[in-house]
């Protein structure tokens, strides 16, 4: 069994690839690790795939996966994780911002430190301020929601025990939340290691300012999906019952008022003349609708398919 699989998502990074893979191979040879490097080309429009092919021809340990189009970093990591076979799986960005020199340290923390995941922490960051300030805020909120004490959730440099990556599925833009997904799947030993960080050497960042809005929407949906995926009725049913009960109580009150007034010979208003009546009506209808939504969600989750949502066009150097 290989000791290390390095999984690298690649989107328009042709300039870095040969330097990066040479650096990785050097570190692996120096430490005598058996390894593979899985480069996942996420629909690059430059020559990244040609680069990967020619690197894979020269070095056996380099393997390539080519997506038919751009599916995003999460899909690229997922495809790499599916193929990885090393005892420890290390992810890193392709842009040379993460240093391959960290690999031995990360490997040791998993193998000897007993961690399921070790996440890099770019303590000293070389990124523009427009990225670092929102990122602090984002990390604070994620820490608070998840209860995982990491400083830098979105660091591309992370190490995993093999069974962790085989047991989580990442989609959408969930790559920011892999530690959460792992923790929820029972892999709670999560460590952190301060890592070197360089400024981007070539190319440009693939995530703009929208990363923060998307990041928060993903955080909401990832927490929601995690809590209610297997029991959507608990969510919709609760809201539905609350709404229905409100409507029901108002209706009772209206009827009681009417009967009481009539019996005492008081002057009573028509029920349909009262704003409360319409409120009750809306609450009852919404309540029923939420219930029905809950049932449909239950039906849908009961036969969810596990099909991957990306398409692979080509693979090189894999034996199976
Ligand atoms: N990436 C990818 N698909 C995408 C966007 C990015 O595979 O749609 C890869 C990219 O090639 C890089 C990593 O994800 O290896 C991180 O991207 P980037 O460096 O642009 O992010 P940043 O460092 O700005 O957070
Ligand atoms: Mg980068």
Coordinates of C-alpha atoms and ligand atoms in Angstrom, one line a residue:
X1 CA 0.0 0.0 0.0
X2 CA 1.3 3.5 -0.9
X3 CA 2.1 5.7 2.0
X4 CA 0.9 9.0 0.5
X5 CA -1.5 10.2 -2.1
X6 CA -1.3 13.9 -3.0
X7 CA -4.5 15.2 -4.6
X8 CA -4.2 18.5 -6.5
X9 CA -7.1 20.3 -8.2
X10 CA -6.0 22.1 -11.2
X11 CA -7.8 24.9 -13.0
X12 CA -5.6 26.9 -15.4
X13 CA -2.3 26.4 -13.7
X14 CA -0.1 25.3 -16.6
X15 CA 2.9 27.5 -15.4
X16 CA 3.1 25.9 -12.0
X17 CA 2.6 22.2 -12.7
X18 CA 6.1 21.1 -13.6
X19 CA 7.8 23.0 -10.8
X20 CA 5.2 21.7 -8.3
X21 CA 5.5 18.1 -9.3
X22 CA 9.3 18.2 -9.4
X23 CA 9.3 19.7 -5.9
X24 CA 6.8 17.0 -4.6
X25 CA 8.9 14.2 -6.1
X26 CA 12.1 15.6 -4.5
X27 CA 10.5 15.7 -1.1
X28 CA 9.1 12.2 -1.4
X29 CA 12.5 10.8 -2.6
X30 CA 14.4 12.6 0.2
X31 CA 12.1 11.0 2.8
X32 CA 11.8 7.6 1.0
X33 CA 8.0 7.7 0.8
X34 CA 6.0 5.6 -1.6
X35 CA 3.5 8.0 -3.2
X36 CA 1.3 9.0 -6.0
X37 CA 0.3 12.5 -7.2
X38 CA -3.2 12.8 -8.6
X39 CA -3.7 15.9 -10.7
X40 CA -7.3 16.6 -11.4
X41 CA -7.8 18.9 -14.3
X42 CA -11.0 20.8 -13.6
X43 CA -11.8 21.8 -17.2
X44 CA -8.8 24.2 -17.7
X45 CA -8.9 26.3 -20.8
X46 CA -5.1 26.6 -20.9
X47 CA -2.6 23.8 -21.5
X48 CA -2.8 22.3 -18.0
X49 CA -4.0 18.9 -19.3
X50 CA -1.3 18.6 -21.9
X51 CA 1.2 19.5 -19.2
X52 CA -0.3 16.8 -16.9
X53 CA -0.1 14.2 -19.7
X54 CA 3.5 14.9 -20.5
X55 CA 4.4 14.8 -16.8
X56 CA 2.6 11.5 -16.3
X57 CA 4.5 10.1 -19.2
X58 CA 7.8 10.9 -17.6
X59 CA 7.0 10.0 -14.0
X60 CA 5.0 7.0 -13.1
X61 CA 3.7 8.3 -9.8
X62 CA 1.9 11.1 -11.5
X63 CA -1.6 10.3 -12.4
X64 CA -4.2 12.5 -14.1
X65 CA -7.9 12.9 -14.2
X66 CA -9.5 15.1 -16.8
X67 CA -12.9 16.6 -16.3
X68 CA -15.0 17.3 -19.4
X69 CA -15.6 20.8 -18.1
X70 CA -15.1 23.0 -15.1
X71 CA -17.0 21.5 -12.1
X72 CA -15.3 23.4 -9.3
X73 CA -12.7 22.6 -6.7
X74 CA -15.0 20.4 -4.6
X75 CA -15.7 18.0 -7.5
X76 CA -12.0 17.9 -8.3
X77 CA -11.2 16.9 -4.8
X78 CA -13.9 14.3 -4.7
X79 CA -12.7 12.7 -7.9
X80 CA -9.2 12.6 -6.5
X81 CA -10.4 11.2 -3.2
X82 CA -12.2 8.4 -5.0
X83 CA -9.0 7.3 -6.7
X84 CA -6.6 7.9 -3.9
X85 CA -5.0 4.8 -2.4
X86 CA -2.3 6.1 0.0
X87 CA -2.6 5.6 3.8
X88 CA -2.4 9.3 4.1
X89 CA -4.1 11.6 1.6
X90 CA -2.8 15.1 1.3
X91 CA -4.5 17.9 -0.7
X92 CA -2.8 21.0 -1.9
X93 CA -3.4 23.8 -4.3
X94 CA -1.7 23.8 -7.6
X95 CA -0.5 27.4 -7.5
X96 CA 2.6 26.8 -5.5
X97 CA 1.1 28.8 -2.6
X98 CA 1.3 25.7 -0.4
X99 CA 4.7 24.2 0.1
X100 CA 5.4 20.5 -0.5
X101 CA 8.0 20.6 2.2
X102 CA 5.1 20.4 4.7
X103 CA 4.2 16.9 3.5
X104 CA 6.5 14.9 5.9
X105 CA 5.3 16.8 8.9
X106 CA 1.6 16.3 8.0
X107 CA 2.2 12.6 7.3
X108 CA 3.7 12.2 10.8
X109 CA 0.9 13.9 12.5
X110 CA -1.6 11.5 11.0
X111 CA 0.5 8.3 11.4
X112 CA 2.0 9.0 14.8
X113 CA -0.1 11.8 16.2
X114 CA -3.3 9.7 15.7
X115 CA -5.2 12.5 13.9
X116 CA -8.0 11.8 11.4
X117 CA -7.4 15.2 9.7
X118 CA -4.7 17.7 10.0
X119 CA -5.5 21.1 8.5
X120 CA -2.9 23.7 7.5
X121 CA -3.0 27.1 9.1
X122 CA -1.6 29.9 7.0
X123 CA -0.6 31.9 10.1
X124 CA 1.5 34.2 8.1
X125 CA -0.5 34.9 4.9
X126 CA 0.6 36.3 1.7
X127 CA -2.7 37.4 0.2
X128 CA -4.3 40.7 -0.4
X129 CA -6.1 42.3 2.5
X130 CA -9.5 42.0 0.7
X131 CA -9.1 38.3 1.2
X132 CA -7.6 38.1 4.7
X133 CA -10.1 40.2 6.6
X134 CA -13.3 38.6 5.4
X135 CA -11.5 35.3 5.9
X136 CA -11.0 35.9 9.6
X137 CA -14.7 36.7 10.0
X138 CA -15.6 33.6 8.0
X139 CA -13.4 31.4 10.1
X140 CA -14.8 32.8 13.3
X141 CA -18.4 32.1 12.3
X142 CA -17.5 28.6 11.1
X143 CA -15.7 27.9 14.4
X144 CA -18.7 29.0 16.3
X145 CA -21.2 27.0 14.3
X146 CA -19.2 23.8 14.1
X147 CA -17.4 23.8 17.4
X148 CA -14.2 22.8 15.7
X149 CA -11.3 24.9 16.8
X150 CA -9.5 25.6 13.6
X151 CA -8.0 28.9 12.6
X152 CA -8.1 28.4 8.8
X153 CA -10.9 26.2 7.5
X154 CA -10.3 27.0 3.9
X155 CA -6.6 26.1 3.7
X156 CA -6.0 24.0 0.6
X157 CA -3.2 22.1 2.4
X158 CA -4.7 19.3 4.5
X159 CA -3.9 15.7 5.4
X160 CA -6.4 12.9 5.9
X161 CA -6.4 9.3 7.0
X162 CA -7.5 7.3 3.9
X163 CA -10.8 6.1 5.4
X164 CA -11.8 9.8 6.1
X165 CA -11.8 10.7 2.4
X166 CA -13.5 7.5 1.4
X167 CA -16.3 8.2 3.7
X168 CA -17.2 11.8 2.9
X169 CA -18.8 13.1 -0.3
X170 CA -18.1 16.7 -1.2
X171 CA -20.1 18.6 -3.8
X172 CA -21.1 22.1 -4.6
X173 CA -18.6 24.3 -2.9
X174 CA -18.2 22.2 0.2
X175 CA -14.5 22.0 0.0
X176 CA -14.4 24.8 2.6
X177 CA -16.2 22.5 5.1
X178 CA -14.5 19.2 4.8
X179 CA -13.5 19.3 8.5
X180 CA -17.2 19.7 9.4
X181 CA -18.3 16.9 7.1
X182 CA -15.6 14.7 8.6
X183 CA -16.6 15.5 12.1
X184 CA -20.2 14.7 11.4
X185 CA -19.2 11.4 9.9
X186 CA -17.4 10.4 13.1
X187 CA -13.9 11.5 12.4
X188 CA -13.5 13.9 15.3
X189 CA -9.8 14.0 15.8
X190 CA -8.9 17.1 13.9
X191 CA -5.6 18.8 14.3
X192 CA -3.9 21.9 13.0
X193 CA -0.4 22.6 11.8
X194 CA 1.1 26.0 11.0
X195 CA 2.2 25.9 7.4
X196 CA 4.3 28.1 5.1
X197 CA 2.4 30.2 2.6
X198 CA 3.7 31.9 -0.5
X199 CA 2.2 34.6 -2.6
X200 CA 0.8 33.3 -5.9
X201 CA 3.6 32.9 -8.3
X202 CA 1.8 32.5 -11.6
X203 CA -1.8 33.1 -12.8
X204 CA -4.6 34.6 -10.8
X205 CA -6.9 33.5 -7.9
X206 CA -9.9 31.6 -9.2
X207 CA -12.2 32.7 -6.4
X208 CA -13.3 36.4 -6.2
X209 CA -15.1 38.3 -3.6
X210 CA -18.2 36.2 -4.2
X211 CA -16.5 33.4 -2.3
X212 CA -17.6 34.9 1.0
X213 CA -21.3 35.2 0.1
X214 CA -21.2 31.7 -1.4
X215 CA -19.2 30.5 1.6
X216 CA -22.0 31.6 4.0
X217 CA -24.8 30.2 1.9
X218 CA -22.9 26.9 1.8
X219 CA -22.4 27.0 5.5
X220 CA -26.2 27.4 6.0
X221 CA -27.0 24.6 3.6
X222 CA -24.3 22.3 4.9
X223 CA -25.6 22.6 8.4
X224 CA -29.2 22.3 7.3
X225 CA -28.6 19.3 5.1
X226 CA -26.6 17.6 7.7
X227 CA -29.3 18.0 10.3
X228 CA -32.3 17.2 8.2
X229 CA -31.1 15.2 5.3
X230 CA -32.4 11.9 6.8
X231 CA -35.4 13.5 8.4
X232 CA -36.7 16.5 6.5
X233 CA -40.1 16.0 8.1
X234 CA -38.6 17.1 11.4
X235 CA -38.0 20.5 9.9
X236 CA -41.0 21.0 7.7
X237 CA -43.3 19.2 10.1
X238 CA -42.3 21.4 13.0
X239 CA -42.9 24.6 11.1
X240 CA -46.1 23.2 9.5
X241 CA -47.5 22.2 12.9
X242 CA -46.7 25.6 14.4
X243 CA -48.4 27.4 11.5
X244 CA -51.4 25.0 11.5
X245 CA -51.9 25.3 15.3
X246 CA -51.8 29.1 15.1
X247 CA -54.5 29.1 12.5
X248 CA -56.5 26.5 14.4
X249 CA -56.3 28.5 17.7
X250 CA -57.3 31.7 16.0
X251 CA -60.3 30.0 14.4
X252 CA -61.4 28.5 17.7
X253 CA -61.2 31.9 19.3
X254 CA -63.2 33.5 16.5
X255 CA -65.9 30.8 16.8
X256 CA -66.0 31.1 20.6
X257 CA -66.3 34.9 20.3
X258 CA -69.2 34.6 17.9
X259 CA -71.1 32.0 19.9
X260 CA -70.5 33.9 23.2
X261 CA -71.7 37.2 21.7
X262 CA -74.8 35.6 20.2
X263 CA -75.7 33.9 23.5
X264 CA -75.4 37.1 25.4
X265 CA -77.4 39.0 22.7
X266 CA -74.4 41.3 22.0
X267 CA -73.7 42.9 18.6
X268 CA -71.3 40.5 16.8
X269 CA -69.2 41.1 13.7
X270 CA -69.3 38.8 10.7
X271 CA -66.4 36.4 10.9
X272 CA -65.4 37.1 7.4
X273 CA -65.2 40.8 8.3
X274 CA -62.4 40.3 10.7
X275 CA -58.7 40.5 9.7
X276 CA -58.0 37.7 12.2
X277 CA -60.0 35.4 10.0
X278 CA -57.8 35.8 7.1
X279 CA -54.7 35.4 9.2
X280 CA -56.1 32.1 10.4
X281 CA -56.9 31.0 6.9
X282 CA -53.4 31.8 5.7
X283 CA -51.8 30.1 8.6
X284 CA -53.9 26.9 8.1
X285 CA -53.1 26.7 4.4
X286 CA -49.3 27.3 4.9
X287 CA -49.3 24.8 7.7
X288 CA -50.8 22.1 5.4
X289 CA -48.4 23.0 2.6
X290 CA -45.3 22.7 4.8
X291 CA -46.5 19.3 5.9
X292 CA -47.0 18.2 2.3
X293 CA -43.5 19.6 1.5
X294 CA -42.1 17.5 4.4
X295 CA -43.7 14.4 3.0
X296 CA -42.4 14.9 -0.5
X297 CA -38.9 15.6 0.9
X298 CA -39.1 12.3 2.8
X299 CA -40.1 10.5 -0.3
X300 CA -37.2 12.1 -2.2
X301 CA -34.6 11.3 0.4
X302 CA -35.8 7.7 0.7
X303 CA -34.6 6.9 -2.8
X304 CA -31.7 9.3 -3.3
X305 CA -29.2 8.2 -5.9
X306 CA -25.5 8.3 -5.1
X307 CA -24.5 9.2 -8.6
X308 CA -21.5 11.5 -9.0
X309 CA -22.4 14.9 -10.4
X310 CA -19.3 15.3 -12.6
X311 CA -18.1 13.5 -15.7
X312 CA -14.6 12.3 -16.2
X313 CA -13.4 12.3 -19.8
X314 CA -10.0 10.6 -19.5
X315 CA -7.7 9.1 -16.9
X316 CA -4.0 8.3 -17.1
X317 CA -1.6 6.0 -15.1
X318 CA -4.4 4.4 -13.0
X319 CA -4.2 0.6 -12.9
X320 CA -7.9 0.1 -12.6
Ligands
LIG1 N1 -9.5 25.3 -8.6 C1 -10.2 24.3 -9.2 N2 -11.4 24.5 -9.8 C2 -11.9 25.8 -9.8 C3 -11.2 26.8 -9.1 C4 -10.0 26.5 -8.5 O1 -9.7 23.1 -9.3 O2 -13.0 26.0 -10.3 C5 -8.2 25.0 -8.0 C6 -7.1 25.9 -8.4 O3 -6.4 25.5 -9.6 C7 -6.1 25.8 -7.2 C8 -7.0 25.6 -6.0 O4 -8.3 25.2 -6.6 O5 -5.3 24.7 -7.3 C9 -7.2 26.9 -5.2 O6 -7.6 28.0 -6.1 P1 -7.0 29.4 -5.9 O7 -5.6 29.4 -5.7 O8 -7.5 30.3 -7.1 O9 -7.8 29.9 -4.6 P2 -7.2 30.9 -3.5 O10 -5.8 30.5 -3.2 O11 -7.3 32.3 -4.1 O12 -8.1 30.6 -2.3
LIG2 MG1 -4.2 30.0 -4.3

